[in-house]
C-alpha cells in the first residue's frame, strides 16, 4: 500500500528529501543552543568575563539565525512536498478513475469516490507533512538530547534511562488502547451521522408518520453510545499528561539531588546543571510528540487505505493491445450466446445465452418487466461491460477488437440515468461533437423535440445550466440528452428508457422524427411503454435475463403471452397522464 | 501550524469544510462576539461548578509548574553555592527542600488530572446536549427549512461544526485560561527577580506577537485563495464523478483530465503558498524566543558583572528559565486565535438552526382519539385500539366534545405558494364525502403533490381554509392530523434496520402477524420471504439490496401497518411494472375500502374507479367528476385518456 502511495511523490522527491535534512539541521541547532547557553553562564556570568558573554552570546545568535533559516527552509520544502504529494494523489486517482469501466465504477459509489478525492487526500496530505516535519524532529531531539546529557554527565543520564523506560512502556500501553478505542469512536460517529442523514433525507416520512419522538430516541441512543465511548477514550488519553508531569518532575528532583552532589563534588558546573534541566523538558516533549504522531498516523491509515484502493484498481476493460480494427463498418449488431453477470462469483446471471442479430439501419425495441436484463443487454453493445460468456459484435467485428474510443463514437448511448453538466446548453450539446455548429445543434434539438423549450429559455442555446440541470424538468433534460447523443452522428443509437419523463405525445413525435431524419442508423429502444416500440422492425421480449420472443408487433400479439398481456393492460386501461 | 498536535479527535472527518478548513484563518463572522458570548454563557450556565473547580485546578497547576522552575534558582543560590563554599557539606536541608517540592508537585499533578477529567465531562457532555437539542429542534422544523438547504449543509453542522466546538471547549478555552495564568504568574515572578530584564522580555515578546500576527495575516490571504480553489476543484470532481458514466459513453475522459489538471495545479499552488507561510511561524517564534534568551543573558551578565549587585547568578539563571515559560504561552495563544474563530463560526451555524422557528400549534385544540360506542349508541373515548376514531375538542372550560372521524376533506378558496409571491395553487375548491376515493391527475408540475402536502400541513396555506370533518385543520394538533392520514410518498425512503422495523415504522406496537398480513395484502410478502432472513433481513437506507419497486412495496405495506383512518397515495406504484401493479391493485383497493383516500397516479387503472377525479392544470382545477362523466365531457381528461389510441 505504501509503495503505491509513495510513488505519487513524483517530482517532489527533492523537496521531500530536503525537508528532513533541514529539519535535522534545525534540531541540531536547537540542541546546541542550551549547550552554548551553559557556556554563557559558566564562562561568562560565573567566570565574571563579560567578553565571554558577548562571544558566546554572538555564537548563540548566529546559531539561532541559522536555526531560523533552516526552520524556514524546512517549512517551505515540507509545504512544497506535501501539497505536491496531495496534488499528485488527486491527479493519479482522477486519471485512474477515468479509465474505470462501469464495473469498476459500480464497485465504488460516487460519494465514496468523491470523499476519497477530497477528505481522504486532505487527511493524508496533512499526515504526510507532519511525518516529514515532526517525525524527524521528535526522534532527533530525543537522541541528541540524550547524547548531550550523556556528554555532560553519565551519572545523571542514568536517571533518564529509568524515566524513559517507565514513560515509554506506559505510553505504549495507553496509545495501543486509545488507538483501538478511537477506531470504535469513528464507527459510533458513522452511526450518529447515519441517523441524522436518514432523518434529513426522509423528513417527510418522519413527519407523515409523526415519528419525531421515535427518531429522537434513536438519535439519543446513538449519541449516548458515542458519548460513553468517547469519554472512555479521552479519560484514558488524559492519563498521558499527568504521567508525563510525574516523570518530568521526578527527573527534576532526581537531577537536583544528584546534580547538587556532582556540582559540590566539582565534577559538574552549575551551567551544565541548568542545561540538563532544559534537556529534560526537550526529551519529554519529544516523547509526547512521538506518541501523538503515532496516534495521528494510525488514524490517517484508514484514508491511506481508501486512496490506495482507488489507485490499485485496474480497469477491467481496456483497448486491444494490438491489431485494433480501425473503424466500425456498419450498424449491425450480433449477440452470439452471450451471458453476463454483475458479480464475478457468477451466481446470478443478469442475462443468459442471448442470441440476437440486428441488421444495420433497423429499429429494434426491447421490452420486459423490471429487472429482466433489458438495460444490461443495451450496455453490452457499447461495451460498458464485457460479456462473461459469448461474443458481442458491432459492424461484424467483436467489440473487444475496437479501441474503446472508436466503438463508443460509433455507438451512441442515452443512459437511463442521464446527466447534464454545468455550462451552457450549447456546451452540453457539444459533448456529442466538439465542432458542431449552432445550426447542427438546433437540428438535433428539432429531432429530439427540444427546440421549442430551448428557444423559450432566457438566452436560448447560451442559457447556463446548473449542475445536474436542475433548472430544467425531467422531460426537458431527457430531450437534451437525446439531442446530445444524436450530434455524435453514430451508426448505432441506443435509447435506454430515455423518454420515460416525456408525455406520450412528445414520445411519439421524437420517434417519428428519428425514423424520418436519422435513417440508416441502427436504433435500439429500450422501453416500459409499448407505444414507444410498436412500429419497430423487431421487438425483443425479455424475461428473467432471457429472450422469450422476437418479432413484429402483430406477430408478438399472437405468439407471446407476456407481450399480449402487457399490451392489453397498457392500451385498455393505462394511458399515461404525463 | 504543526504545533497543536495534541488534538487527536476525528475533527474534520467526512466533510470538505472540516478537513480542508482546519488551517483557514477565517474572519470572525457577523455577530461573532455575541455568538462567542452566547456559547460561553451556555457552557457556564450548565457546568458552573465543574468549571469553577477546573479554574482552581488550572491556577494550582500553573503555580506548581512555576514553583518547579523557581526552584532552580533556590537550588543554586541557597544550596549548591553555600555547599560549595562550606568545608563540610551537609545535604540534609536540600533533601528536605526536595521532599517539600515533591509534595507541591504531586498536588500539581493531581490537579492537572482532575482538570482533564472534569473537562472531558464538560466538553463531551456539552456536545451530547448540543447534538440532542439540535436534533430535537430540527425534527420540529417545518419542511420549508429542509427545502431551502442542501442535505450536505445540514449534515455538516453535525459532523464539522459541533466537532470544532469540541476542540475549542475542551482545549482552546482551558489552554487560553491556563496560558493566561502562566503568563501572569511568570510575569510577576520575573518582575520580582529583575524588573529590567522583565521590561526587555516584554518588549521583545511584543515584537514576537506582532510578527506572528503579520505572518498570520499573510497566510490568511493565501488560505482564502486555497479555500476558493479547493471549492472549485471539489465541485468539479463531484460533478464529473456523478456523470462519470456519461463521460465514458461520450469519450470525454481526456478533456475531463485536462480540466481537472489545471484546477488541481492551481489548488496546489495556493495551498503550497498558504502552508509555506504558516510553517514559518513556528521556527520564527522559537528563535525569537532564543533571541530574547541571549539578550537577557547578555544584559543580565552585564548588570551582574557591572557590580551593581542587584542580580545574583542564581537570579539570572532562574530568569533565563522563566523566559521559555513566558514566550511559549504567548505564542500558543496567538496561534490559538484561529481555532477559536473557526469554532465561533461553527457555533453560529449551530445556533442558526436552534434559532429557527419550529412548527407550532398555536390555534390547536383538537386531538385524535380511539373511539367506541356504548350500548346506548353514544360515542366514548377508548383506551385501546378500536379501529374507530374520533376528534376530541378541548372546549377550554374543562369539557371535551367528541365528534367521529369520518374523513371528509374540504378546500375552500385555497391559494398556496412555496415561495412568497409565487402562487402555485389557485382558488382550489373541493368537497369530499366520507369514504370517497379522490383521484388527482394532471401533468408534471400541475400541483398534484402540493394539494396532498396541504392536507397534512407539511405547508400552511396563504389564503382560504381547509376543513377536515368540518374542523379547520389548523385547530387540529399537527401530530394528530398526520396520524389520521396514512401516506405513501412519491419518493420512497426506508430506514436502515430490518424489514420488520421498517414495516412497524408507523405503529411500533404492531405484531409480526399484523405486519405479515399487511405485506400479504400488498403482495410484498413473497419477495420479503425470499430475502436471506425474511422479515428480519437488514436493509440499507440508500437501497443497494432492494430494487426500487420492492422498496415501494415495503413503503405501501408500511402505510398499511400504520392503519390510519384515511390514506394519501402519491404515485405509490410508479416504479412497479405493469404486471405487479395489477396484482397489488386488489390489495390497495381493499386497503382503501371504507377509508377516505387521495390518490395521485399517472396510470389510469388506479384512477378509473375513483369516486371523484380532479384534473389539475397549472395549479387550477379544470375538470372534476367520475370517469364516465369526464369521458362524456370530452375535455382534457378525455384527451389524456385517448392519447394512446392516437
mmCIF file of C-alpha atoms in Angstrom, chain B residues 115-303:
data_model
loop_
_atom_site.group_PDB
_atom_site.id
_atom_site.type_symbol
_atom_site.label_atom_id
_atom_site.label_comp_id
_atom_site.label_asym_id
_atom_site.label_seq_id
_atom_site.Cartn_x
_atom_site.Cartn_y
_atom_site.Cartn_z
ATOM 1 C CA UNK B 115 -8.759 19.184 35.473
ATOM 2 C CA UNK B 116 -8.631 16.967 32.393
ATOM 3 C CA UNK B 117 -11.188 14.561 33.822
ATOM 4 C CA UNK B 118 -13.637 17.381 34.505
ATOM 5 C CA UNK B 119 -13.033 18.985 31.133
ATOM 6 C CA UNK B 120 -13.814 15.707 29.415
ATOM 7 C CA UNK B 121 -17.169 15.630 31.166
ATOM 8 C CA UNK B 122 -17.829 19.250 30.347
ATOM 9 C CA UNK B 123 -16.874 19.151 26.685
ATOM 10 C CA UNK B 124 -18.351 15.765 25.845
ATOM 11 C CA UNK B 125 -21.437 16.427 27.912
ATOM 12 C CA UNK B 126 -21.877 19.742 26.194
ATOM 13 C CA UNK B 127 -21.543 18.153 22.772
ATOM 14 C CA UNK B 128 -24.021 15.456 23.661
ATOM 15 C CA UNK B 129 -26.562 18.021 24.795
ATOM 16 C CA UNK B 130 -25.988 20.218 21.776
ATOM 17 C CA UNK B 131 -26.423 17.307 19.404
ATOM 18 C CA UNK B 132 -29.608 16.175 21.110
ATOM 19 C CA UNK B 133 -31.028 19.680 21.204
ATOM 20 C CA UNK B 134 -30.126 20.241 17.568
ATOM 21 C CA UNK B 135 -31.788 17.038 16.521
ATOM 22 C CA UNK B 136 -34.934 17.506 18.578
ATOM 23 C CA UNK B 137 -35.234 21.036 17.347
ATOM 24 C CA UNK B 138 -34.572 20.063 13.767
ATOM 25 C CA UNK B 139 -37.334 17.467 13.776
ATOM 26 C CA UNK B 140 -39.850 20.125 14.690
ATOM 27 C CA UNK B 141 -38.818 22.491 11.944
ATOM 28 C CA UNK B 142 -41.203 22.996 9.047
ATOM 29 C CA UNK B 143 -40.416 21.412 5.681
ATOM 30 C CA UNK B 144 -39.552 24.834 4.313
ATOM 31 C CA UNK B 145 -36.367 24.641 6.330
ATOM 32 C CA UNK B 146 -35.319 21.431 4.578
ATOM 33 C CA UNK B 147 -36.418 22.687 1.170
ATOM 34 C CA UNK B 148 -34.118 25.663 1.387
ATOM 35 C CA UNK B 149 -30.974 23.784 2.421
ATOM 36 C CA UNK B 150 -28.837 21.129 0.804
ATOM 37 C CA UNK B 151 -28.732 17.950 2.893
ATOM 38 C CA UNK B 152 -24.974 18.188 2.934
ATOM 39 C CA UNK B 153 -25.131 21.582 4.625
ATOM 40 C CA UNK B 154 -27.395 20.319 7.390
ATOM 41 C CA UNK B 155 -25.205 17.239 7.846
ATOM 42 C CA UNK B 156 -22.088 19.318 8.087
ATOM 43 C CA UNK B 157 -23.479 21.130 11.141
ATOM 44 C CA UNK B 158 -23.491 17.787 12.936
ATOM 45 C CA UNK B 159 -20.235 16.457 11.579
ATOM 46 C CA UNK B 160 -17.987 19.510 11.352
ATOM 47 C CA UNK B 161 -19.404 22.387 13.327
ATOM 48 C CA UNK B 162 -20.231 20.512 16.507
ATOM 49 C CA UNK B 163 -16.787 18.936 16.389
ATOM 50 C CA UNK B 164 -14.952 22.217 16.125
ATOM 51 C CA UNK B 165 -16.791 23.154 19.306
ATOM 52 C CA UNK B 166 -15.356 20.080 20.974
ATOM 53 C CA UNK B 167 -11.867 21.325 20.306
ATOM 54 C CA UNK B 168 -12.494 24.839 21.480
ATOM 55 C CA UNK B 169 -14.408 23.826 24.586
ATOM 56 C CA UNK B 170 -12.037 21.105 25.692
ATOM 57 C CA UNK B 171 -8.768 22.655 24.523
ATOM 58 C CA UNK B 172 -8.724 26.249 23.372
ATOM 59 C CA UNK B 173 -10.657 27.718 26.280
ATOM 60 C CA UNK B 174 -8.815 25.956 29.134
ATOM 61 C CA UNK B 175 -5.498 26.363 27.313
ATOM 62 C CA UNK B 176 -6.093 30.053 26.876
ATOM 63 C CA UNK B 177 -7.012 30.338 30.541
ATOM 64 C CA UNK B 178 -4.000 28.385 31.739
ATOM 65 C CA UNK B 179 -1.734 30.281 29.341
ATOM 66 C CA UNK B 180 -3.063 33.481 30.780
ATOM 67 C CA UNK B 181 -2.459 32.302 34.349
ATOM 68 C CA UNK B 182 1.031 31.129 33.412
ATOM 69 C CA UNK B 183 1.788 34.447 31.758
ATOM 70 C CA UNK B 184 0.581 36.434 34.758
ATOM 71 C CA UNK B 185 2.323 34.204 37.291
ATOM 72 C CA UNK B 186 5.551 34.083 35.295
ATOM 73 C CA UNK B 187 5.464 37.775 34.672
ATOM 74 C CA UNK B 188 5.089 38.590 38.362
ATOM 75 C CA UNK B 189 7.944 36.305 39.352
ATOM 76 C CA UNK B 190 10.038 37.835 36.586
ATOM 77 C CA UNK B 191 9.331 41.285 37.932
ATOM 78 C CA UNK B 192 10.376 40.123 41.384
ATOM 79 C CA UNK B 193 13.593 38.686 40.010
ATOM 80 C CA UNK B 194 14.575 41.644 37.859
ATOM 81 C CA UNK B 195 12.412 44.423 36.503
ATOM 82 C CA UNK B 196 14.998 45.473 33.944
ATOM 83 C CA UNK B 197 15.161 42.077 32.329
ATOM 84 C CA UNK B 198 11.361 41.802 32.517
ATOM 85 C CA UNK B 199 10.974 45.017 30.583
ATOM 86 C CA UNK B 200 13.334 43.724 27.934
ATOM 87 C CA UNK B 201 11.478 40.429 27.694
ATOM 88 C CA UNK B 202 8.045 42.020 27.429
ATOM 89 C CA UNK B 203 9.224 44.401 24.727
ATOM 90 C CA UNK B 204 10.711 41.556 22.734
ATOM 91 C CA UNK B 205 7.604 39.411 23.203
ATOM 92 C CA UNK B 206 5.613 42.289 21.794
ATOM 93 C CA UNK B 207 7.738 42.023 18.672
ATOM 94 C CA UNK B 208 7.030 38.303 18.593
ATOM 95 C CA UNK B 209 3.261 38.848 18.751
ATOM 96 C CA UNK B 210 3.403 41.450 16.004
ATOM 97 C CA UNK B 211 5.431 39.156 13.773
ATOM 98 C CA UNK B 212 3.040 36.278 14.393
ATOM 99 C CA UNK B 213 0.008 38.397 13.570
ATOM 100 C CA UNK B 214 1.720 39.711 10.450
ATOM 101 C CA UNK B 215 2.565 36.216 9.225
ATOM 102 C CA UNK B 216 -0.929 35.146 10.188
ATOM 103 C CA UNK B 217 -2.473 37.816 8.010
ATOM 104 C CA UNK B 218 -0.382 36.840 5.035
ATOM 105 C CA UNK B 219 -1.242 33.190 5.374
ATOM 106 C CA UNK B 220 -4.901 34.102 5.879
ATOM 107 C CA UNK B 221 -4.931 35.648 2.417
ATOM 108 C CA UNK B 222 -3.398 32.549 0.908
ATOM 109 C CA UNK B 223 -5.722 30.270 2.821
ATOM 110 C CA UNK B 224 -8.719 32.142 1.471
ATOM 111 C CA UNK B 225 -7.357 31.599 -2.023
ATOM 112 C CA UNK B 226 -6.786 27.948 -1.167
ATOM 113 C CA UNK B 227 -10.377 27.555 0.025
ATOM 114 C CA UNK B 228 -11.621 29.041 -3.220
ATOM 115 C CA UNK B 229 -9.565 26.681 -5.400
ATOM 116 C CA UNK B 230 -10.481 23.779 -3.152
ATOM 117 C CA UNK B 231 -14.147 24.610 -3.590
ATOM 118 C CA UNK B 232 -13.745 24.809 -7.356
ATOM 119 C CA UNK B 233 -11.893 21.518 -7.501
ATOM 120 C CA UNK B 234 -14.302 19.682 -5.221
ATOM 121 C CA UNK B 235 -17.219 20.941 -7.272
ATOM 122 C CA UNK B 236 -15.620 19.744 -10.481
ATOM 123 C CA UNK B 237 -14.753 16.333 -9.037
ATOM 124 C CA UNK B 238 -18.251 15.876 -7.711
ATOM 125 C CA UNK B 239 -19.842 16.794 -10.998
ATOM 126 C CA UNK B 240 -17.536 14.703 -13.154
ATOM 127 C CA UNK B 241 -17.739 11.652 -10.928
ATOM 128 C CA UNK B 242 -21.511 11.884 -10.748
ATOM 129 C CA UNK B 243 -21.611 11.977 -14.518
ATOM 130 C CA UNK B 244 -18.760 9.507 -14.950
ATOM 131 C CA UNK B 245 -20.819 7.050 -16.950
ATOM 132 C CA UNK B 246 -21.813 9.805 -19.349
ATOM 133 C CA UNK B 247 -18.187 10.928 -19.570
ATOM 134 C CA UNK B 248 -17.314 7.427 -20.664
ATOM 135 C CA UNK B 249 -20.093 6.989 -23.214
ATOM 136 C CA UNK B 250 -19.046 10.271 -24.826
ATOM 137 C CA UNK B 251 -15.292 9.571 -24.808
ATOM 138 C CA UNK B 252 -14.825 12.686 -22.747
ATOM 139 C CA UNK B 253 -12.103 11.319 -20.458
ATOM 140 C CA UNK B 254 -9.168 13.224 -21.900
ATOM 141 C CA UNK B 255 -10.941 16.565 -21.717
ATOM 142 C CA UNK B 256 -12.003 15.861 -18.139
ATOM 143 C CA UNK B 257 -8.428 15.081 -17.151
ATOM 144 C CA UNK B 258 -7.159 18.266 -18.771
ATOM 145 C CA UNK B 259 -9.681 20.452 -16.990
ATOM 146 C CA UNK B 260 -9.086 18.672 -13.715
ATOM 147 C CA UNK B 261 -5.329 19.042 -14.013
ATOM 148 C CA UNK B 262 -5.476 22.789 -14.334
ATOM 149 C CA UNK B 263 -7.812 23.107 -11.327
ATOM 150 C CA UNK B 264 -5.604 20.737 -9.367
ATOM 151 C CA UNK B 265 -2.470 22.695 -10.231
ATOM 152 C CA UNK B 266 -3.926 25.992 -9.091
ATOM 153 C CA UNK B 267 -5.055 24.356 -5.857
ATOM 154 C CA UNK B 268 -1.564 23.004 -5.294
ATOM 155 C CA UNK B 269 -0.059 26.401 -5.835
ATOM 156 C CA UNK B 270 -2.304 28.282 -3.431
ATOM 157 C CA UNK B 271 -2.151 25.502 -0.834
ATOM 158 C CA UNK B 272 1.619 25.461 -1.062
ATOM 159 C CA UNK B 273 1.886 29.206 -0.534
ATOM 160 C CA UNK B 274 -0.511 29.150 2.375
ATOM 161 C CA UNK B 275 1.313 26.296 4.080
ATOM 162 C CA UNK B 276 4.725 27.796 3.488
ATOM 163 C CA UNK B 277 3.819 30.951 5.356
ATOM 164 C CA UNK B 278 2.084 29.031 8.100
ATOM 165 C CA UNK B 279 5.090 26.753 8.525
ATOM 166 C CA UNK B 280 7.365 29.725 9.068
ATOM 167 C CA UNK B 281 5.546 30.825 12.218
ATOM 168 C CA UNK B 282 6.935 28.077 14.466
ATOM 169 C CA UNK B 283 10.681 28.399 13.783
ATOM 170 C CA UNK B 284 10.470 32.190 13.776
ATOM 171 C CA UNK B 285 8.702 32.243 17.100
ATOM 172 C CA UNK B 286 11.027 29.668 18.587
ATOM 173 C CA UNK B 287 14.129 31.540 17.585
ATOM 174 C CA UNK B 288 12.754 34.912 18.576
ATOM 175 C CA UNK B 289 12.464 33.383 21.982
ATOM 176 C CA UNK B 290 16.100 32.272 21.677
ATOM 177 C CA UNK B 291 16.986 35.825 20.800
ATOM 178 C CA UNK B 292 15.231 37.076 23.911
ATOM 179 C CA UNK B 293 17.171 34.470 25.841
ATOM 180 C CA UNK B 294 20.550 35.640 24.602
ATOM 181 C CA UNK B 295 19.690 39.292 25.093
ATOM 182 C CA UNK B 296 18.631 38.651 28.665
ATOM 183 C CA UNK B 297 21.728 36.571 29.346
ATOM 184 C CA UNK B 298 23.979 39.304 27.995
ATOM 185 C CA UNK B 299 22.203 42.177 29.681
ATOM 186 C CA UNK B 300 21.884 40.186 32.911
ATOM 187 C CA UNK B 301 25.524 39.283 32.903
ATOM 188 C CA UNK B 302 26.396 42.856 32.154
ATOM 189 C CA UNK B 303 24.414 44.081 35.131
#
